[in-house]
Structures are given as C-alpha cells and as structure tokens.
Coordinates of C-alpha atoms and ligand atoms in Angstrom, one line a residue:
Chain Y
M1 CA -4.2 3.5 -10.6
A2 CA -2.1 6.2 -9.4
W3 CA 1.1 6.4 -7.5
F4 CA 0.7 7.9 -4.1
N5 CA 3.6 10.2 -4.4
K6 CA 2.0 12.2 -7.1
I7 CA -1.5 12.5 -5.7
A8 CA -1.5 13.0 -2.0
K9 CA 0.6 16.1 -1.5
G10 CA -1.0 18.5 0.9
I11 CA -4.1 16.3 1.4
Q12 CA -4.6 14.2 4.5
Q13 CA -1.2 12.9 5.0
Q14 CA 2.2 14.1 4.1
K15 CA 4.1 12.5 1.3
P16 CA 6.1 9.7 2.7
K17 CA 9.8 10.7 2.6
E18 CA 12.8 8.6 2.7
I19 CA 15.0 8.9 5.7
P20 CA 17.5 11.6 5.0
D21 CA 21.1 11.6 6.1
G22 CA 22.3 13.7 9.0
L23 CA 22.5 13.5 12.8
W24 CA 19.3 15.4 13.5
L25 CA 16.1 14.9 11.7
K26 CA 12.8 16.8 11.6
C27 CA 9.6 14.8 12.0
E28 CA 7.5 15.5 9.0
S29 CA 4.3 15.3 11.0
C30 CA 5.0 17.4 14.2
Q31 CA 8.1 19.2 12.9
E32 CA 10.0 18.3 16.1
I33 CA 13.8 18.0 15.7
I34 CA 14.9 14.5 16.8
Y35 CA 18.3 12.9 17.3
R36 CA 18.9 10.2 14.7
K37 CA 20.1 7.6 17.2
E38 CA 16.9 8.1 19.2
L39 CA 14.7 7.6 16.1
E40 CA 16.7 4.5 15.2
K41 CA 16.0 3.1 18.7
K42 CA 12.3 3.8 18.3
L43 CA 12.2 2.0 14.9
W44 CA 11.7 5.3 13.1
V45 CA 8.6 6.2 15.0
C46 CA 8.5 9.8 16.2
P47 CA 8.9 9.8 20.0
N48 CA 7.0 13.1 20.2
C49 CA 3.9 12.4 18.1
G50 CA 4.0 8.7 17.2
F51 CA 4.2 9.3 13.5
H52 CA 5.5 6.2 11.6
I53 CA 8.2 7.3 9.3
K54 CA 8.5 5.4 6.0
I55 CA 11.2 2.7 6.2
D56 CA 12.6 0.4 3.6
A57 CA 12.1 -3.3 3.2
S58 CA 15.4 -4.3 4.9
R59 CA 14.4 -2.4 8.1
Y60 CA 11.0 -4.3 8.2
L61 CA 12.9 -7.5 7.7
Q62 CA 15.0 -6.6 10.8
I63 CA 12.0 -5.8 12.8
L64 CA 10.0 -8.9 11.9
S65 CA 12.4 -11.8 11.4
D66 CA 14.5 -13.8 13.8
E67 CA 18.2 -12.9 13.5
N68 CA 20.0 -14.5 10.6
S69 CA 17.0 -16.6 9.7
F70 CA 16.2 -14.9 6.3
Q71 CA 17.0 -16.5 3.1
E72 CA 16.3 -14.3 0.1
K73 CA 14.7 -15.8 -3.0
D74 CA 14.1 -14.6 -6.5
A75 CA 16.5 -11.7 -6.0
L76 CA 17.6 -11.7 -9.7
L77 CA 14.2 -11.0 -11.1
R78 CA 14.3 -7.7 -13.1
S79 CA 11.9 -5.6 -15.1
T80 CA 11.9 -5.6 -18.8
D81 CA 10.1 -3.1 -21.0
P82 CA 7.2 -4.9 -22.6
L83 CA 5.4 -1.8 -23.9
N84 CA 8.6 0.1 -24.9
F85 CA 7.1 2.8 -22.6
S86 CA 8.4 6.3 -22.4
D87 CA 7.1 9.5 -20.9
S88 CA 9.6 12.2 -19.8
K89 CA 12.0 9.3 -19.2
S90 CA 12.1 5.9 -20.7
Y91 CA 10.9 3.1 -18.4
P92 CA 14.2 1.2 -18.5
E93 CA 15.9 4.4 -17.4
R94 CA 13.5 4.8 -14.5
V95 CA 14.1 1.2 -13.4
K96 CA 17.9 1.7 -13.6
E97 CA 17.7 4.8 -11.4
A98 CA 15.6 2.9 -8.9
V99 CA 18.0 0.0 -8.8
K100 CA 20.9 2.4 -8.2
K101 CA 19.0 4.3 -5.5
T102 CA 17.8 1.3 -3.5
G103 CA 20.4 -1.4 -4.3
L104 CA 17.4 -3.6 -5.0
N105 CA 16.4 -5.2 -8.3
S106 CA 12.7 -4.6 -7.7
A107 CA 10.1 -3.1 -5.3
L108 CA 9.8 -6.3 -3.4
L109 CA 12.1 -8.3 -1.1
S110 CA 11.1 -11.9 -0.6
G111 CA 12.2 -15.2 0.9
T112 CA 11.8 -17.4 3.9
C113 CA 12.6 -16.6 7.6
T114 CA 11.5 -17.5 11.0
I115 CA 9.3 -15.3 13.2
S116 CA 9.5 -16.3 16.9
G117 CA 10.7 -19.6 15.6
I118 CA 7.9 -20.2 13.1
R119 CA 9.0 -20.5 9.5
V120 CA 7.1 -18.2 7.1
S121 CA 7.2 -17.2 3.5
L122 CA 7.8 -13.5 3.6
A123 CA 7.5 -10.7 1.1
I124 CA 8.1 -7.0 1.9
M125 CA 7.5 -4.1 -0.5
D126 CA 9.8 -1.2 -0.8
F127 CA 8.2 2.2 -1.5
R128 CA 11.5 3.7 -2.6
F129 CA 11.5 1.7 -5.7
I130 CA 9.2 3.6 -8.1
G131 CA 6.6 4.2 -5.4
G132 CA 6.4 0.5 -4.5
S133 CA 4.4 0.1 -7.7
M134 CA 3.4 -3.4 -8.8
G135 CA 4.6 -4.5 -12.2
S136 CA 5.3 -7.9 -13.5
V137 CA 8.3 -8.5 -11.3
V138 CA 6.5 -7.6 -8.1
G139 CA 3.5 -9.8 -9.2
E140 CA 5.8 -12.7 -10.1
K141 CA 7.7 -12.5 -6.8
V142 CA 4.4 -12.4 -4.8
A143 CA 3.2 -15.4 -6.9
R144 CA 6.3 -17.3 -6.1
A145 CA 6.1 -16.4 -2.4
I146 CA 2.5 -17.8 -2.4
E147 CA 3.7 -21.0 -4.1
R148 CA 6.6 -21.3 -1.7
A149 CA 4.2 -21.1 1.3
I150 CA 2.0 -23.8 -0.4
E151 CA 5.0 -26.0 -1.2
L152 CA 6.6 -25.8 2.2
K153 CA 3.2 -25.8 4.0
I154 CA 4.1 -22.6 5.9
P155 CA 2.2 -19.3 6.5
L156 CA 2.6 -16.3 4.2
L157 CA 3.2 -12.8 5.4
I158 CA 3.3 -9.8 3.1
V159 CA 4.2 -6.3 4.2
C160 CA 2.6 -3.8 1.7
A161 CA 3.7 -0.3 0.7
S162 CA 2.5 0.7 -2.7
G163 CA 0.9 3.4 -4.7
G164 CA -0.7 0.8 -7.0
A165 CA 0.0 -0.8 -10.3
R166 CA 3.0 0.3 -12.4
M167 CA 1.6 2.3 -15.3
Q168 CA 4.7 1.8 -17.5
E169 CA 3.8 -1.9 -17.8
G170 CA 0.2 -1.1 -18.8
I171 CA -2.2 -4.1 -18.9
L172 CA 0.5 -6.5 -17.7
S173 CA 0.6 -4.7 -14.4
L174 CA -3.2 -4.8 -14.1
M175 CA -3.1 -8.6 -14.6
Q176 CA -0.7 -9.0 -11.7
M177 CA -3.7 -8.2 -9.5
A178 CA -5.6 -11.2 -11.0
K179 CA -2.5 -13.4 -10.9
T180 CA -1.8 -12.8 -7.2
S181 CA -5.5 -13.0 -6.2
A182 CA -6.0 -16.2 -8.1
L183 CA -3.0 -17.9 -6.5
L184 CA -4.1 -16.7 -3.0
S185 CA -7.3 -18.6 -3.6
I186 CA -5.2 -21.8 -3.8
L187 CA -3.3 -20.9 -0.6
S188 CA -6.7 -20.4 1.1
E189 CA -8.0 -23.8 0.0
K190 CA -4.9 -25.4 1.6
K191 CA -5.8 -23.6 4.8
L192 CA -2.4 -22.0 5.3
P193 CA -2.6 -18.6 7.1
Y194 CA -2.0 -15.5 5.1
L195 CA -1.3 -12.3 7.1
T196 CA -0.9 -8.8 5.6
I197 CA 0.7 -5.7 7.2
L198 CA -0.4 -2.5 5.5
T199 CA 2.0 0.4 5.8
N200 CA 1.9 4.0 4.6
P201 CA 0.7 4.1 1.8
T202 CA -1.1 1.0 0.4
T203 CA -3.5 2.0 -2.3
A204 CA -5.0 1.2 -5.7
G205 CA -3.9 -2.0 -7.4
V206 CA -2.1 -3.5 -4.5
M207 CA -5.0 -2.6 -2.1
A208 CA -7.4 -4.0 -4.6
S209 CA -5.7 -7.4 -4.7
Y210 CA -3.4 -9.2 -2.2
A211 CA -3.3 -6.4 0.4
S212 CA -7.0 -6.8 1.1
L213 CA -7.1 -10.6 1.0
G214 CA -5.3 -11.5 4.3
D215 CA -7.0 -13.9 6.7
V216 CA -6.0 -11.2 9.2
I217 CA -5.2 -7.7 8.1
I218 CA -2.9 -5.6 10.3
A219 CA -2.1 -1.9 9.6
E220 CA 0.4 0.5 11.1
P221 CA -1.3 3.6 12.6
K222 CA -2.4 6.4 10.4
A223 CA -1.3 4.8 7.1
L224 CA -3.0 6.1 4.0
L225 CA -5.0 3.2 2.5
G226 CA -7.7 2.8 -0.1
F227 CA -8.7 2.3 -3.6
A228 CA -8.7 5.7 -5.2
G229 CA -6.3 8.5 -4.4
P230 CA -7.6 11.4 -2.2
R231 CA -7.1 14.0 -4.9
V232 CA -9.1 12.0 -7.5
I233 CA -11.9 11.6 -5.0
K234 CA -11.9 15.2 -4.1
Q235 CA -12.0 16.2 -7.8
T236 CA -14.8 13.8 -8.5
I237 CA -17.1 14.8 -5.7
G238 CA -16.1 18.5 -5.5
K239 CA -16.1 18.5 -1.8
E240 CA -13.5 18.6 1.0
L241 CA -12.7 15.1 2.4
P242 CA -13.6 14.2 6.0
E243 CA -10.9 14.2 8.6
N244 CA -9.0 11.0 8.9
F245 CA -10.4 9.8 5.6
Q246 CA -8.7 6.7 4.2
T247 CA -6.5 6.2 7.3
S248 CA -5.9 2.8 9.0
E249 CA -8.3 4.0 11.7
F250 CA -11.0 4.9 9.1
F251 CA -10.8 1.5 7.6
R252 CA -10.8 -0.3 10.9
E253 CA -14.0 1.6 11.9
H254 CA -15.6 0.6 8.6
G255 CA -14.7 -3.0 9.1
F256 CA -11.8 -3.6 6.7
I257 CA -8.8 -3.9 9.0
D258 CA -8.5 -6.3 12.0
I259 CA -5.7 -4.7 14.0
I260 CA -3.8 -1.5 14.1
A261 CA -0.4 -2.2 15.6
E262 CA 2.5 0.1 16.3
R263 CA 5.7 -0.8 14.6
K264 CA 7.3 -2.0 17.8
N265 CA 4.4 -4.5 18.3
L266 CA 4.2 -5.9 14.8
K267 CA 6.3 -9.0 15.5
V268 CA 4.5 -9.9 18.7
V269 CA 1.1 -9.5 17.0
V270 CA 2.2 -11.6 14.0
S271 CA 3.6 -14.3 16.3
Q272 CA 0.5 -14.5 18.4
L273 CA -1.7 -14.8 15.3
L274 CA 0.4 -17.5 13.9
K275 CA 0.2 -19.5 17.1
Y276 CA -3.6 -19.4 16.9
L277 CA -3.9 -20.1 13.2
Y278 CA -0.9 -22.3 12.4
L279 CA 0.9 -24.1 15.2
P280 CA -0.4 -27.6 16.0
K281 CA -3.2 -27.3 18.5
Chain B
M1 CA -30.0 7.8 -32.6
G2 CA -28.6 11.3 -32.5
E3 CA -26.4 12.7 -35.3
Y4 CA -23.3 12.7 -33.1
F5 CA -20.1 12.0 -34.9
L6 CA -16.4 12.1 -34.1
A7 CA -14.1 14.5 -36.0
F8 CA -12.6 11.8 -38.2
E9 CA -16.1 10.5 -38.9
K10 CA -17.4 13.7 -40.5
P11 CA -16.7 12.7 -44.2
L12 CA -18.4 9.4 -43.5
Y13 CA -21.5 11.0 -42.2
E14 CA -21.5 13.4 -45.2
L15 CA -21.3 10.6 -47.6
R16 CA -24.0 8.6 -45.8
Q17 CA -26.2 11.7 -46.0
K18 CA -25.7 11.7 -49.8
V19 CA -26.6 8.0 -50.0
Q20 CA -29.8 8.6 -48.1
E21 CA -30.7 11.5 -50.3
L22 CA -30.2 9.5 -53.4
R23 CA -32.3 6.7 -52.0
E24 CA -35.1 9.1 -51.3
Q25 CA -34.8 10.5 -54.8
Q26 CA -34.9 7.0 -56.3
A27 CA -38.1 6.3 -54.3
L28 CA -39.8 9.3 -55.9
S29 CA -38.3 9.1 -59.4
A30 CA -38.9 6.9 -62.4
L31 CA -35.3 7.1 -63.3
D32 CA -33.0 4.2 -62.5
L33 CA -30.4 5.5 -60.1
S34 CA -29.3 2.1 -58.9
R35 CA -25.9 2.3 -60.5
E36 CA -25.1 5.6 -58.9
L37 CA -26.5 4.3 -55.6
N38 CA -24.4 1.2 -55.7
S39 CA -21.2 3.0 -56.5
L40 CA -21.9 5.5 -53.7
E41 CA -22.6 2.8 -51.2
E42 CA -19.4 1.0 -52.3
K43 CA -17.5 4.2 -51.8
L44 CA -18.9 4.6 -48.3
K45 CA -17.8 1.1 -47.3
N46 CA -14.3 1.7 -48.7
M47 CA -14.1 5.0 -46.9
Q48 CA -15.2 3.4 -43.6
R49 CA -12.7 0.7 -44.0
K50 CA -9.9 3.2 -44.8
V51 CA -10.7 5.6 -42.0
Y52 CA -11.1 2.9 -39.4
S53 CA -8.1 0.8 -40.2
N54 CA -5.9 3.8 -39.7
L55 CA -7.2 5.1 -36.3
S56 CA -4.7 6.1 -33.7
R57 CA -5.1 4.6 -30.3
W58 CA -6.7 7.7 -28.9
E59 CA -9.2 7.8 -31.8
R60 CA -10.1 4.2 -30.9
V61 CA -10.7 5.3 -27.3
Q62 CA -13.2 7.9 -28.8
V63 CA -14.9 5.1 -30.7
A64 CA -15.2 3.0 -27.6
R65 CA -16.8 6.0 -25.8
H66 CA -19.1 6.9 -28.7
P67 CA -22.5 7.9 -27.4
N68 CA -24.2 5.7 -29.9
R69 CA -22.1 2.6 -29.2
P70 CA -24.3 -0.2 -28.0
T71 CA -24.2 -0.7 -24.2
S72 CA -25.1 -3.8 -22.1
L73 CA -28.9 -3.0 -22.1
E74 CA -28.9 -3.2 -25.9
Y75 CA -27.0 -6.4 -25.8
I76 CA -29.6 -7.8 -23.3
K77 CA -32.4 -6.7 -25.6
N78 CA -30.9 -8.2 -28.8
M79 CA -28.9 -11.1 -27.5
V80 CA -30.4 -12.5 -24.3
E81 CA -33.9 -14.1 -24.5
N82 CA -36.4 -14.2 -21.7
F83 CA -34.2 -12.1 -19.5
V84 CA -35.0 -12.0 -15.8
E85 CA -33.3 -9.2 -14.0
L86 CA -32.0 -9.8 -10.5
S87 CA -31.3 -6.9 -8.2
G88 CA -29.2 -6.1 -5.1
D89 CA -26.2 -7.3 -3.1
R90 CA -28.4 -8.5 -0.2
N91 CA -26.5 -6.2 2.0
F92 CA -26.6 -2.5 1.1
R93 CA -28.5 -1.6 -2.1
D94 CA -28.9 -2.3 -5.8
D95 CA -26.1 -0.8 -7.8
K96 CA -27.6 0.4 -11.1
A97 CA -24.1 0.6 -12.8
V98 CA -24.2 -3.1 -13.2
I99 CA -27.1 -5.2 -14.5
T100 CA -27.4 -8.8 -13.5
G101 CA -29.9 -11.5 -14.3
L102 CA -30.7 -14.9 -15.9
G103 CA -31.5 -15.5 -19.5
M104 CA -30.8 -17.5 -22.7
I105 CA -28.0 -16.9 -25.1
G106 CA -28.8 -19.1 -28.0
T107 CA -29.4 -22.5 -26.5
H108 CA -27.5 -21.7 -23.3
K109 CA -29.1 -20.8 -20.0
V110 CA -26.7 -18.3 -18.5
A111 CA -26.2 -15.9 -15.6
F112 CA -25.6 -12.5 -17.1
I113 CA -23.6 -9.6 -15.7
G114 CA -23.1 -6.4 -17.6
Q115 CA -21.8 -2.9 -16.8
E116 CA -24.2 -0.2 -18.0
K117 CA -23.1 3.4 -18.7
G118 CA -26.5 4.6 -19.7
K119 CA -27.7 6.6 -22.7
G120 CA -28.6 10.3 -22.4
T121 CA -28.0 12.6 -19.4
N122 CA -30.6 11.4 -17.0
D123 CA -30.0 7.7 -17.7
K124 CA -26.3 8.2 -17.4
I125 CA -26.7 9.7 -14.0
F126 CA -29.1 6.9 -13.0
R127 CA -26.4 4.4 -14.1
N128 CA -23.6 6.4 -12.5
F129 CA -21.9 6.4 -15.9
G130 CA -21.1 2.7 -15.5
M131 CA -19.0 3.3 -12.4
M132 CA -19.7 0.6 -9.9
H133 CA -19.6 1.0 -6.1
P134 CA -18.5 -1.9 -3.8
E135 CA -22.1 -3.1 -3.6
G136 CA -22.1 -3.5 -7.4
Y137 CA -19.1 -5.8 -7.2
R138 CA -20.9 -7.7 -4.4
K139 CA -24.1 -7.8 -6.4
A140 CA -22.2 -9.4 -9.3
L141 CA -20.5 -11.9 -6.9
R142 CA -23.9 -12.8 -5.4
V143 CA -25.2 -13.7 -8.9
M144 CA -22.0 -15.6 -9.7
H145 CA -22.5 -17.7 -6.6
L146 CA -26.1 -18.3 -7.6
A147 CA -24.8 -19.4 -11.1
Q148 CA -22.4 -21.8 -9.5
K149 CA -25.0 -23.3 -7.2
F150 CA -27.4 -24.0 -10.0
G151 CA -24.8 -24.9 -12.6
L152 CA -25.2 -22.0 -15.0
P153 CA -22.3 -20.5 -16.9
I154 CA -21.5 -16.8 -16.4
V155 CA -21.4 -14.3 -19.2
I156 CA -19.9 -10.9 -18.4
L157 CA -19.9 -7.7 -20.5
I158 CA -17.3 -5.1 -19.5
D159 CA -17.9 -1.4 -20.2
T160 CA -16.7 1.0 -17.5
P161 CA -14.7 4.2 -17.2
G162 CA -13.6 2.9 -13.8
A163 CA -14.8 1.9 -10.3
Y164 CA -16.3 4.9 -8.6
P165 CA -13.9 7.1 -6.6
G166 CA -16.0 8.5 -3.7
I167 CA -16.3 8.7 0.0
G168 CA -19.1 6.0 0.3
A169 CA -17.2 3.7 -2.1
E170 CA -14.1 3.9 0.2
E171 CA -16.2 3.5 3.4
R172 CA -17.7 0.3 2.0
G173 CA -14.4 -1.1 0.8
Q174 CA -14.0 -0.6 -2.9
A175 CA -10.6 -2.1 -2.9
E176 CA -11.7 -5.1 -0.8
A177 CA -14.7 -5.7 -3.1
I178 CA -12.6 -5.8 -6.2
A179 CA -9.9 -8.0 -4.6
R180 CA -12.5 -10.4 -3.2
N181 CA -14.2 -10.8 -6.6
Q182 CA -10.9 -11.8 -8.3
F183 CA -10.2 -14.2 -5.5
E184 CA -13.6 -15.8 -5.7
M185 CA -13.9 -15.8 -9.4
A186 CA -10.6 -17.8 -9.6
Q187 CA -12.4 -20.7 -7.9
L188 CA -15.9 -20.6 -9.3
K189 CA -17.0 -24.0 -10.4
T190 CA -18.7 -22.9 -13.6
P191 CA -17.4 -21.4 -16.9
I192 CA -16.9 -17.6 -17.1
V193 CA -16.9 -15.9 -20.5
I194 CA -15.8 -12.2 -20.5
V195 CA -16.4 -9.7 -23.4
I196 CA -15.0 -6.2 -23.3
I197 CA -17.5 -4.3 -25.3
G198 CA -16.3 -0.7 -24.8
E199 CA -14.2 0.7 -22.0
G200 CA -12.2 -1.6 -19.7
A201 CA -10.8 0.8 -17.1
S202 CA -8.4 -0.8 -14.6
G203 CA -9.6 -2.4 -11.4
G204 CA -13.1 -1.3 -12.2
A205 CA -13.1 -3.7 -15.1
L206 CA -11.0 -6.4 -13.6
G207 CA -13.3 -6.5 -10.5
I208 CA -15.7 -8.6 -12.7
G209 CA -13.1 -9.5 -15.3
L210 CA -11.4 -12.7 -14.3
G211 CA -12.6 -15.7 -16.4
D212 CA -11.9 -18.6 -18.7
V213 CA -12.1 -16.8 -22.0
I214 CA -11.5 -13.1 -22.5
L215 CA -12.8 -11.6 -25.8
M216 CA -12.5 -8.0 -26.9
L217 CA -14.4 -6.0 -29.5
E218 CA -12.2 -4.5 -32.1
N219 CA -12.7 -0.9 -31.0
S220 CA -12.7 -1.3 -27.2
W221 CA -9.9 -0.6 -24.8
Y222 CA -8.6 -2.2 -21.7
S223 CA -5.9 -0.7 -19.5
V224 CA -4.3 -0.4 -16.1
I225 CA -5.4 3.3 -16.0
S226 CA -7.4 5.6 -18.3
P227 CA -5.4 7.7 -20.8
E228 CA -6.5 10.8 -18.9
G229 CA -5.4 9.4 -15.6
C230 CA -2.1 8.3 -16.9
A231 CA -1.5 11.7 -18.6
A232 CA -2.3 13.6 -15.4
I233 CA 0.3 11.6 -13.5
L234 CA 3.1 11.0 -15.9
W235 CA 2.7 14.1 -18.1
R236 CA 1.1 16.3 -15.4
D237 CA -1.6 17.3 -17.9
R238 CA -4.8 15.5 -18.8
G239 CA -4.6 17.1 -22.2
E240 CA -1.7 14.7 -23.0
A241 CA -4.2 11.7 -23.0
P242 CA -3.5 11.0 -26.7
K243 CA 0.2 10.4 -25.9
A244 CA -0.7 8.3 -22.9
A245 CA -3.2 6.2 -24.9
Q246 CA -0.4 5.6 -27.4
A247 CA 2.1 4.6 -24.7
L248 CA -0.3 2.4 -22.8
R249 CA -1.0 0.1 -25.8
L250 CA -4.6 -0.4 -24.7
C251 CA -6.3 -1.4 -28.0
A252 CA -7.5 -4.9 -28.8
T253 CA -4.7 -5.6 -31.2
D254 CA -2.2 -4.6 -28.5
L255 CA -3.7 -6.8 -25.9
M256 CA -3.7 -9.7 -28.4
E257 CA 0.0 -9.1 -29.2
L258 CA 0.7 -9.0 -25.4
K259 CA -1.2 -12.3 -25.0
M260 CA -3.6 -10.7 -22.5
I261 CA -6.8 -11.7 -24.3
D262 CA -7.9 -14.7 -26.2
R263 CA -9.5 -13.2 -29.3
I264 CA -10.6 -10.0 -31.0
L265 CA -14.2 -9.8 -32.2
P266 CA -14.5 -7.8 -35.5
E267 CA -17.0 -4.9 -35.6
P268 CA -19.0 -3.8 -38.6
P269 CA -17.3 -1.3 -40.9
G270 CA -17.1 2.0 -39.1
G271 CA -17.5 0.4 -35.7
A272 CA -20.4 -1.0 -33.6
H273 CA -22.3 2.2 -33.5
W274 CA -22.8 2.2 -37.3
D275 CA -24.5 -1.2 -37.1
P276 CA -25.3 -2.2 -33.5
I277 CA -27.3 -5.3 -34.5
T278 CA -24.5 -6.8 -36.5
A279 CA -22.0 -6.1 -33.7
I280 CA -24.3 -7.6 -31.1
N281 CA -24.9 -10.7 -33.3
T282 CA -21.2 -11.3 -33.6
V283 CA -20.9 -11.2 -29.8
K284 CA -23.8 -13.5 -29.4
I285 CA -22.4 -16.1 -31.8
E286 CA -18.9 -16.0 -30.2
I287 CA -20.3 -16.3 -26.7
S288 CA -22.4 -19.3 -27.8
N289 CA -19.4 -21.0 -29.4
E290 CA -17.3 -20.5 -26.3
L291 CA -20.0 -21.8 -24.0
D292 CA -20.2 -24.9 -26.2
K293 CA -16.5 -25.5 -25.8
L294 CA -16.4 -24.8 -22.0
K295 CA -19.5 -26.7 -20.9
N296 CA -17.9 -30.2 -21.1
I297 CA -14.7 -29.4 -19.2
P298 CA -14.8 -30.9 -15.7
Y299 CA -14.5 -28.0 -13.2
P300 CA -11.2 -29.0 -11.5
Q301 CA -9.6 -28.7 -14.9
L302 CA -11.5 -25.6 -15.7
I303 CA -10.3 -23.9 -12.6
Q304 CA -6.7 -25.1 -13.0
A305 CA -6.7 -23.8 -16.6
R306 CA -8.2 -20.5 -15.5
I307 CA -5.6 -19.9 -12.8
N308 CA -2.8 -21.0 -15.1
K309 CA -3.9 -18.5 -17.7
Y310 CA -3.2 -15.6 -15.2
R311 CA -0.2 -17.3 -13.6
V312 CA 1.9 -16.9 -16.7
M313 CA 1.0 -13.2 -17.4
G314 CA 3.9 -10.8 -17.0
A315 CA 7.3 -9.9 -18.5
W316 CA 10.6 -10.2 -16.6
E317 CA 14.1 -11.4 -16.9
E318 CA 16.0 -13.4 -14.3
N319 CA 19.8 -13.5 -14.5
Ligands
ZN401 ZN1 6.4 13.8 15.2

C-alpha cells in the first residue's frame, strides 16, 4: 500500500499540495493566479476551473460542523514505534516532524459535533500528516469514533484523505483495516447511519476498509480514489491509463460512489441524508 | 520437481545429491554402506537445520516464494478429501486465482478457500500468479455465505503476492471488494480458520484473511506491503527489498512477537518444499484441532471474540 504523494506525480492528477503562504496563489490545475481572500471565500476551490485544493482537517471541520459544536476526543493518542522502523529517517523522527508541521498528534481529528442541529460522531483525516497514512493511532481513533456513535446512538461521518496504510508500522497498520471494518459491522447491525466523504486522494488501505463501507458514499469532484496507485497499475499492465481513470467520476460511473458533491454543498448533502436515514420519521 | 534451488540452498542440494548417489551405489553393491549413508543423512539434516535457522528475513521471503513450495492445489489434493470445486461469483466471472469448494478435512465437513499461484509458466498465467480480482473476493464471499447458511466451518489458505492492480480490477471495485469481505467476515456465524502458507501480501491477503484463528507456516510472510513495494517507495529502489524485508518484520516469528497471529506451524527441515507431504500433514492436523475447538462455541460468542481479537491490535500511547 503506497502513499499517494510518492506515486502519482505526473500521472492523472497533480500531487496535492498544501496551501502555501502569500497573498496570491497559483491554481495547480489551471495555473491561474488567484487572490488568497477569494480562494478562502470559495472554500479553496478554484473560481476559474473548479479544482478542489487540498485542505486540512480543521478547515473541513469548519465547513461541516455547526459553529462551536465540536468537542474533540482522543486528541492525546500518539504513535509509538512498534517495529523500531528506520529508512532514510527513523519513524519517530518522521512522526515528530509531522506533529511539528501540523500541530496535530496524528493524521486524524475526531470528536462529536452537530451538523444542522444533528449530533454526529465525526472523524476527519489530515493528509499533511505523513500522507494521511493509517497506522495504529488512526485505526484506534476511527475505532473509538465508531464506538462513540454506537454508545451515543448517533450517526458516524468520516472524511477520508489518505494514501493508505502506514508502512512504518508494518503488519499493525494492515490490521487497522480489519479492526475498523469489523467494528463498522457492529455499527451497521445497530442501524446507525455511516456516511463517508472521500477527498483527494483516498487510496489503498483506507479505501479498502472504512472509506468504502459507508451506507452512503460522497466524494468531492475529481478526487483520486482507488485501491492501487496509478503508477503501479501502469507498470503492471504496460499501457497508458484511460483519461479520468480512478477519479470520483470514474468510480461513480462504475457504481462505487453515490454522490459527487462540491465542497460548498457537502454540509447540505450530509444534512439531507441524515434527515432521511436518522431523524425520527 | 525441478532442480531449482536458492543460493543458500546450494550446499544442501549438493549433499543431497551425494546421499542419493550413495543410495544407488548401495543398491548395486554387496558392500554394506549403511554407516556412511546414515552419517551423511545425519549431516544433511544438521546442515538443513543450521542453514534454515539462520535465514535473514529476505531469504525467508525467497523460501516463501520457492517454485517448489506447495500451493493450495497440493493442499487440496493431500489434505481435503472428496473435494467438490465451486466456481464463480454469480455476477461477473470465475476468478482462477482463488479456488473454492466443499470437502472433508479429517472428520470435518468444511468450505474451503485457497489462493492459487500456479506452477509453471502457463499455469501461473492461468492463475494470474495468485493475484485476485474483485470477482475473486466476491466468489470467496459467496462461498462463505453458503458455508454460513449450511453450518459449515470455513478454512482459508493464504498465498498471494497481492490483489491485482489493473484497470478492470479498479473498474469493478477492488477496494470495495476487499473492504466488504472484512466487514462481512467479522459477522459470519460460522468458525473461520486462516493459514498463511506462503505469501501474505497486504490487502490482497487480508481480503480473505479475517478469522477466528490465524496460523502461519514457519517460512511464510505477511505484511502491509511487499518488500519490493516498500523499497520502491521508502528507498526509491526496488533493489533495496532485503532492507525493507528486514525493517517490515514480516516473518512468522515477528508476527507472533507482535501478537498478530495465534501460532506458528513448523515446516520440515529445509522448508515445505523439501518435504511437501509432511508440511501439508502438519497443516491438516492443526486445522482439524482448531475446528474441534471452535465447533462448540455458540456463534454470538464466536463473533464477539473474533471482533475483540482485532479490536486490540495496534500500538499507541496516550498522555
Ligand atoms: Zn484552477
């Protein structure tokens, strides 16, 4: 399972970049120069071409939740180094850098909030933190978010952004797929709604577990989704990949996504769905 | 079986050659060579033990991939009686990378699922090298539901270099198929015994890998990513696979230490490919024992224990 940031360069989509500083910003899709204030107002969607720029978990929280309704949970969970893993850098060093860069302890922000007045258990992944990769902490926080939904009898919403499982935790990362999928089966038995929002990119281990298991699956436009990375597929089959391959639109056409919603409509779509699936009839 | 051997196996093959020559000589000669023969055989066993107890993780990956290592079909032949193969996912096609069916293992009626990599070039292509498509995961799930309906326990052998990365696989929802199987397997009202017999590559393995008991043959590997895949990403060079294998801690003893599996199954000296029948027999006995233990557990408890098993996996701190 690969991280998106190492595999997709130059193929299909651009590598998602974090928002740089500066008053004027260039859209990575159409290259148009845009005033920062304008982008902020448009929720970081290019006014020229509609490209959805990668945003962090706190911005999604702002977009989705009712003001001042969020209570963060499990914020102190931190990665350890179960394999004593080291490549060009040691794993603890990588984590430390990510913590410093993002101000977060992990690649997932979770808690409860209300969305149009409906209380939900919410989890939002943050791609800036080691490519949104899922290790034990992300898996555990998702597990607790599921259990919170069950305990409080409220819906679960997960916003996904991930290149897959975190290699530095080896087999422990892989098992987070099993752990989260197994717990979601309990949530499902309890008939509590589970919605997922897939953002650019959601691939590999996360896509092959909780991201694909929503009762309703929503995706932002033109996100890169899928199991294998485009470069791996290209190398395997030795052919060019079709246009729009592995985009949100591709997966909707093939029957794996329910709704493609622009960022500005996410909250409305989620609220509507919850009214059908959750609120008393 | 072809005379294929790994670099570190060369002295072993040479010694085995000598043993065979001596045996032939004995058959033709009036001289009693039994003492020489015995001592040479003893020497071979010791050498096997020595070479195989000191393998690096990367060397063990080579053993797991050995072309003569028994694959699911040989297990079916030697372990499953009266096997009835079942085909297809009832939706798209029959995926040949996974073999499913009904049979007897010892005294147990079981639903059997095994990934098959194939032997020899044509067969490997026919089996797609054991790389399943989404319809393979759905075929397996169909047979699991059949097992649940008719109260049969499920036995699963894992041996795959990964789920197939291709256009059709993505079009038909490879990720969804793997996710769905884990979700469904968590709630199956029948025992599930998993044995990793060779390669356990990532989601491709886990897609049929969630169960009540996870056993692993001594020289198999199970990891979040193949050593080559990991090396390509973290070292930017597939040639660094030996380093990646070391770092990933993907061998049976590692997984046991990390509490990710229930037990390691010993292989004959030198590995399963030196004596497939003995290896398969060990697997058969272990599966039988596990089924004996699992068959009397009421399914609500079984399912709860199965989910709890995965619930506690992971390492973190909280302060
Ligand atoms: Zn643009």
